[in-house]
Short mmCIF file of C-alpha atoms and ligand atoms in Angstrom, two decimals:
data_model
loop_
_atom_site.label_atom_id
_atom_site.label_comp_id
_atom_site.label_asym_id
_atom_site.label_seq_id
_atom_site.Cartn_x
_atom_site.Cartn_y
_atom_site.Cartn_z
CA MET A 114 -107.48 -130.10 -238.75
CA ARG A 115 -106.01 -128.11 -241.61
CA THR A 116 -103.06 -125.93 -240.57
CA PRO A 117 -103.63 -122.38 -241.84
CA LEU A 118 -101.18 -121.12 -244.46
CA ILE A 119 -100.30 -117.46 -244.93
CA ALA A 120 -98.63 -117.20 -248.30
CA GLY A 121 -97.16 -113.90 -249.41
CA ASN A 122 -96.98 -113.08 -253.10
CA TRP A 123 -94.50 -110.29 -253.69
CA LYS A 124 -95.27 -110.08 -257.42
CA MET A 125 -92.68 -107.84 -259.17
CA PHE A 126 -91.65 -105.78 -256.17
CA THR A 127 -88.35 -105.41 -254.26
CA THR A 128 -84.79 -106.24 -255.20
CA ALA A 129 -83.03 -109.38 -254.02
CA SER A 130 -80.87 -107.36 -251.61
CA GLU A 131 -83.94 -105.71 -250.10
CA ALA A 132 -85.52 -109.14 -249.77
CA THR A 133 -82.61 -110.66 -247.88
CA THR A 134 -82.65 -107.79 -245.35
CA TRP A 135 -86.43 -108.16 -245.05
CA ALA A 136 -86.25 -111.94 -244.51
CA ARG A 137 -83.56 -111.67 -241.82
CA ALA A 138 -85.69 -109.11 -239.99
CA LEU A 139 -88.75 -111.37 -240.30
CA LEU A 140 -86.86 -114.27 -238.73
CA GLU A 141 -85.79 -112.00 -235.85
CA ASP A 142 -89.41 -110.98 -235.31
CA LEU A 143 -90.48 -114.63 -235.38
CA ALA A 144 -87.71 -115.61 -232.96
CA SER A 145 -88.94 -113.11 -230.38
CA ASP A 146 -92.64 -113.81 -230.97
CA PRO A 147 -93.25 -117.08 -232.89
CA VAL A 148 -96.45 -117.63 -234.87
CA ARG A 149 -97.18 -121.21 -233.85
CA GLY A 150 -99.78 -123.36 -235.57
CA VAL A 151 -99.61 -121.44 -238.85
CA ASP A 152 -97.53 -122.29 -241.92
CA LEU A 153 -95.80 -119.37 -243.63
CA ALA A 154 -94.57 -119.00 -247.20
CA LEU A 155 -93.19 -116.18 -249.33
CA HIS A 156 -93.49 -116.23 -253.13
CA VAL A 157 -90.76 -113.99 -254.48
CA PRO A 158 -89.34 -113.08 -257.90
CA PHE A 159 -87.00 -115.67 -259.46
CA THR A 160 -83.91 -113.54 -258.83
CA HIS A 161 -84.56 -113.64 -255.07
CA LEU A 162 -84.76 -117.41 -254.68
CA ALA A 163 -81.07 -118.31 -254.54
CA PRO A 164 -80.09 -115.50 -252.12
CA LEU A 165 -83.08 -116.18 -249.86
CA ALA A 166 -82.67 -119.96 -249.78
CA PRO A 167 -79.82 -120.12 -247.21
CA ILE A 168 -81.62 -117.57 -245.01
CA LEU A 169 -84.96 -119.43 -244.99
CA ARG A 170 -83.61 -123.01 -245.03
CA ASP A 171 -84.87 -125.01 -242.03
CA THR A 172 -87.02 -122.12 -240.83
CA ALA A 173 -90.81 -121.87 -240.45
CA VAL A 174 -90.98 -119.82 -243.66
CA ALA A 175 -91.22 -121.76 -246.94
CA LEU A 176 -89.47 -120.28 -249.96
CA GLY A 177 -91.82 -119.95 -252.92
CA ALA A 178 -91.70 -118.98 -256.61
CA GLN A 179 -94.45 -117.23 -258.56
CA ASP A 180 -94.38 -119.27 -261.76
CA VAL A 181 -92.65 -122.19 -263.47
CA SER A 182 -92.26 -123.60 -266.95
CA ALA A 183 -94.39 -126.58 -267.90
CA HIS A 184 -91.36 -127.95 -269.79
CA ALA A 185 -88.69 -130.07 -268.13
CA GLU A 186 -85.88 -128.43 -270.15
CA GLY A 187 -85.08 -127.31 -273.64
CA ALA A 188 -84.98 -124.28 -275.92
CA HIS A 189 -87.43 -122.12 -273.96
CA THR A 190 -85.76 -118.74 -273.60
CA GLY A 191 -86.65 -116.95 -270.40
CA GLU A 192 -88.31 -119.95 -268.76
CA VAL A 193 -87.35 -121.58 -265.46
CA SER A 194 -88.01 -125.27 -264.86
CA ALA A 195 -89.36 -127.00 -261.78
CA ALA A 196 -86.04 -128.83 -261.35
CA MET A 197 -84.20 -125.49 -261.33
CA LEU A 198 -86.55 -124.13 -258.68
CA LYS A 199 -86.23 -127.25 -256.56
CA ASP A 200 -82.44 -127.18 -256.86
CA VAL A 201 -82.17 -123.74 -255.22
CA GLY A 202 -84.44 -124.68 -252.31
CA THR A 203 -87.92 -123.66 -253.48
CA ARG A 204 -90.73 -125.45 -251.66
CA THR A 205 -93.93 -123.95 -253.09
CA VAL A 206 -94.84 -122.47 -256.49
CA VAL A 207 -97.81 -120.27 -257.41
CA VAL A 208 -99.33 -121.38 -260.72
CA GLY A 209 -102.20 -119.91 -262.70
CA HIS A 210 -102.25 -116.55 -260.94
CA SER A 211 -104.85 -114.31 -262.57
CA GLU A 212 -102.11 -111.87 -263.61
CA ARG A 213 -100.45 -114.65 -265.60
CA ARG A 214 -103.77 -115.85 -266.97
CA ALA A 215 -104.55 -112.26 -268.09
CA ASP A 216 -101.12 -110.94 -269.10
CA HIS A 217 -99.74 -114.13 -270.64
CA GLY A 218 -102.89 -115.88 -271.81
CA GLU A 219 -102.33 -118.90 -269.58
CA SER A 220 -105.05 -121.52 -270.08
CA ASP A 221 -106.31 -124.06 -267.58
CA GLU A 222 -104.50 -126.70 -269.62
CA LEU A 223 -101.18 -124.90 -269.20
CA VAL A 224 -101.82 -124.27 -265.50
CA LEU A 225 -102.48 -128.00 -265.06
CA ALA A 226 -99.21 -128.88 -266.83
CA LYS A 227 -97.33 -126.43 -264.60
CA ALA A 228 -98.94 -127.80 -261.43
CA ALA A 229 -98.02 -131.33 -262.52
CA ALA A 230 -94.41 -130.26 -263.16
CA VAL A 231 -94.23 -128.73 -259.67
CA MET A 232 -95.62 -131.86 -258.01
CA ALA A 233 -93.31 -134.12 -260.02
CA ALA A 234 -90.37 -132.11 -258.65
CA ASP A 235 -91.62 -132.71 -255.10
CA MET A 236 -92.74 -129.12 -254.48
CA VAL A 237 -96.23 -127.83 -253.68
CA PRO A 238 -98.24 -125.95 -256.33
CA VAL A 239 -100.51 -123.14 -255.14
CA VAL A 240 -103.09 -123.27 -257.93
CA CYS A 241 -105.03 -120.02 -258.37
CA VAL A 242 -108.58 -119.58 -259.64
CA GLY A 243 -111.06 -116.72 -259.55
CA GLU A 244 -113.71 -114.93 -261.57
CA LEU A 245 -113.63 -111.52 -263.27
CA GLU A 246 -115.89 -108.73 -262.11
CA ALA A 247 -118.13 -109.05 -265.19
CA GLU A 248 -118.50 -112.79 -264.58
CA ARG A 249 -119.68 -112.17 -261.04
CA ALA A 250 -122.02 -109.40 -262.17
CA ALA A 251 -123.52 -111.87 -264.65
CA GLY A 252 -124.00 -114.48 -261.91
CA ARG A 253 -121.49 -116.80 -263.59
CA HIS A 254 -118.82 -116.83 -260.87
CA GLU A 255 -119.56 -120.34 -259.63
CA ASP A 256 -119.54 -121.88 -263.11
CA VAL A 257 -116.34 -120.04 -264.01
CA VAL A 258 -114.48 -121.13 -260.90
CA VAL A 259 -115.68 -124.74 -261.08
CA ALA A 260 -114.52 -124.92 -264.71
CA GLN A 261 -111.14 -123.41 -263.81
CA LEU A 262 -110.73 -125.87 -260.94
CA ARG A 263 -111.58 -128.90 -263.07
CA GLY A 264 -109.42 -127.67 -265.94
CA SER A 265 -106.44 -126.79 -263.76
CA LEU A 266 -106.52 -129.77 -261.38
CA ALA A 267 -108.11 -132.84 -263.00
CA GLY A 268 -105.37 -135.33 -263.72
CA LEU A 269 -103.17 -134.41 -260.77
CA SER A 270 -102.87 -137.17 -258.23
CA PRO A 271 -101.91 -135.87 -254.81
CA ALA A 272 -101.19 -138.81 -252.51
CA ARG A 273 -101.42 -136.50 -249.51
CA ALA A 274 -103.40 -133.30 -248.94
CA ASP A 275 -100.24 -131.31 -248.15
CA GLN A 276 -98.95 -131.82 -251.70
CA LEU A 277 -101.41 -129.27 -253.12
CA VAL A 278 -102.83 -125.84 -252.19
CA VAL A 279 -105.64 -124.01 -253.98
CA ALA A 280 -106.21 -120.25 -253.82
CA TYR A 281 -109.53 -118.61 -254.66
CA GLU A 282 -108.77 -115.05 -255.70
CA PRO A 283 -111.63 -113.07 -257.24
CA VAL A 284 -109.90 -110.89 -259.81
CA TRP A 285 -111.92 -107.80 -258.87
CA ALA A 286 -110.58 -108.00 -255.31
CA ILE A 287 -106.89 -108.19 -256.25
CA GLY A 288 -104.99 -104.99 -255.51
CA THR A 289 -108.22 -103.00 -255.36
CA GLY A 290 -108.87 -102.83 -251.64
CA ARG A 291 -112.29 -104.38 -252.36
CA THR A 292 -112.19 -107.62 -250.39
CA ALA A 293 -114.94 -110.18 -250.95
CA THR A 294 -117.29 -110.31 -248.01
CA ALA A 295 -116.41 -113.09 -245.61
CA ALA A 296 -119.66 -114.85 -246.55
CA ASP A 297 -118.97 -114.66 -250.30
CA ALA A 298 -115.38 -115.79 -249.84
CA GLN A 299 -116.55 -118.68 -247.64
CA ALA A 300 -119.18 -119.75 -250.19
CA MET A 301 -116.61 -119.88 -252.99
CA CYS A 302 -114.02 -121.68 -250.86
CA ALA A 303 -116.67 -124.24 -249.83
CA LEU A 304 -117.52 -124.76 -253.49
CA THR A 305 -113.81 -125.18 -254.20
CA ARG A 306 -113.58 -127.85 -251.52
CA GLN A 307 -116.55 -129.68 -253.05
CA VAL A 308 -114.73 -129.83 -256.38
CA LEU A 309 -111.56 -130.99 -254.64
CA HIS A 310 -113.58 -133.78 -253.05
CA GLU A 311 -115.07 -134.70 -256.40
CA LEU A 312 -111.58 -134.87 -257.96
CA PHE A 313 -109.50 -136.37 -255.16
CA GLY A 314 -111.90 -137.88 -252.61
CA GLU A 315 -111.02 -137.54 -248.92
CA THR A 316 -107.51 -136.31 -249.75
CA GLY A 317 -109.08 -133.44 -251.67
CA THR A 318 -111.28 -132.45 -248.77
CA ALA A 319 -108.17 -131.91 -246.63
CA VAL A 320 -106.34 -129.76 -249.23
CA ARG A 321 -105.89 -126.20 -248.00
CA VAL A 322 -108.04 -123.59 -249.71
CA LEU A 323 -106.80 -120.01 -249.40
CA TYR A 324 -108.62 -116.75 -250.05
CA GLY A 325 -106.75 -113.96 -251.84
CA GLY A 326 -107.69 -110.43 -252.80
CA SER A 327 -106.97 -107.38 -250.61
CA VAL A 328 -106.35 -109.40 -247.44
CA LYS A 329 -105.22 -106.91 -244.79
CA PRO A 330 -104.65 -107.03 -241.03
CA GLY A 331 -108.08 -105.45 -240.55
CA ASN A 332 -110.08 -108.08 -242.46
CA ALA A 333 -107.92 -111.20 -242.00
CA ALA A 334 -109.45 -112.52 -238.78
CA GLU A 335 -112.99 -112.46 -240.14
CA LEU A 336 -111.95 -114.17 -243.37
CA PHE A 337 -109.90 -116.85 -241.60
CA ALA A 338 -112.74 -117.55 -239.16
CA GLN A 339 -114.77 -119.01 -242.06
CA ALA A 340 -115.01 -122.79 -242.04
CA ASP A 341 -113.52 -123.37 -245.48
CA ILE A 342 -110.89 -120.62 -245.61
CA ASP A 343 -107.55 -122.07 -244.56
CA GLY A 344 -105.48 -118.89 -244.78
CA GLY A 345 -104.60 -116.32 -247.37
CA LEU A 346 -102.60 -115.59 -250.50
CA VAL A 347 -101.54 -112.05 -249.71
CA GLY A 348 -100.15 -109.57 -252.22
CA GLY A 349 -99.58 -105.94 -251.21
CA ALA A 350 -99.88 -106.48 -247.46
CA SER A 351 -97.18 -109.20 -247.52
CA LEU A 352 -94.55 -106.64 -248.52
CA ASP A 353 -94.89 -104.93 -245.18
CA ARG A 354 -93.45 -107.11 -242.43
CA ASP A 355 -95.77 -105.84 -239.71
CA SER A 356 -98.84 -106.41 -241.91
CA TYR A 357 -97.67 -109.86 -242.95
CA LEU A 358 -97.08 -110.85 -239.33
CA ALA A 359 -100.39 -109.34 -238.20
CA ILE A 360 -102.19 -111.39 -240.87
CA ALA A 361 -100.33 -114.53 -239.76
CA ARG A 362 -101.28 -113.87 -236.16
CA ALA A 363 -104.91 -113.44 -237.21
CA ALA A 364 -104.74 -116.97 -238.66
CA ARG A 365 -103.24 -118.28 -235.44
CA SER A 366 -106.04 -116.91 -233.34
CA ASN A 367 -108.50 -118.87 -235.46
CA ALA A 368 -106.48 -122.09 -235.64
P1 13P B 42 -103.51 -108.16 -253.02
O1 13P B 42 -103.41 -108.78 -251.66
O2 13P B 42 -102.49 -107.07 -253.25
O3 13P B 42 -104.90 -107.79 -253.38
O4 13P B 42 -103.08 -109.32 -254.07
C1 13P B 42 -103.68 -110.56 -253.99
C2 13P B 42 -102.96 -111.48 -254.87
O5 13P B 42 -103.03 -111.39 -256.07
C3 13P B 42 -102.12 -112.50 -254.24
O6 13P B 42 -101.72 -113.46 -255.17
#
């Protein structure tokens, strides 16, 4: 059984002080009504990691970053290394998000190097893939995603399935309110799992595959009921505590 994972991605929203208040309130909500059988993570801006670490340490909520440098150290102004993230208590790191691929020209090769740096620092990369609207319209979505998966993952060597997470996020569904249908999302997550099997054998089959793109409380249960969708990478709805918890509870009811 794969434990569902509900991973928030706060992108460039909130201040660190807002985040600490938010996280304390989340823990109070969880204390009064725990979400058992579901793993939780929050991927926050770099500035929030150190203040959130003592609040989330030893709780059910993993502290996550949204990016990392592929370099170990050096003259790389503005970059943050995997060792630096690990040192402040980060447990998971999103790499290859479509916004970084689009806004910063990140290639599969770079995403692979970042994922490897995260794993080498004993944290879990959440590797993102997903096609553009025009690629889907042209019927190329499967080829695009398979190529991204091979390019961003081949060469990693997870010894255990819990050392890696993959998120399928169709770019046209991100922040648009246009969620993929549950059937389309399932088909792409099943394809993702096939590639994971090809690359990593049985270990790959057990890696968690998340769906991302306008996941909301109203569509979460149907998405998470699909055989190959092991939870969600949630943007906008993860900024609202009630929505985030409702989405987590939707995963629990399907676990
Ligand atoms: P939304 O949930 O806001 O569509 O964002 C999805 C996403 O990009 C998560 O990484």
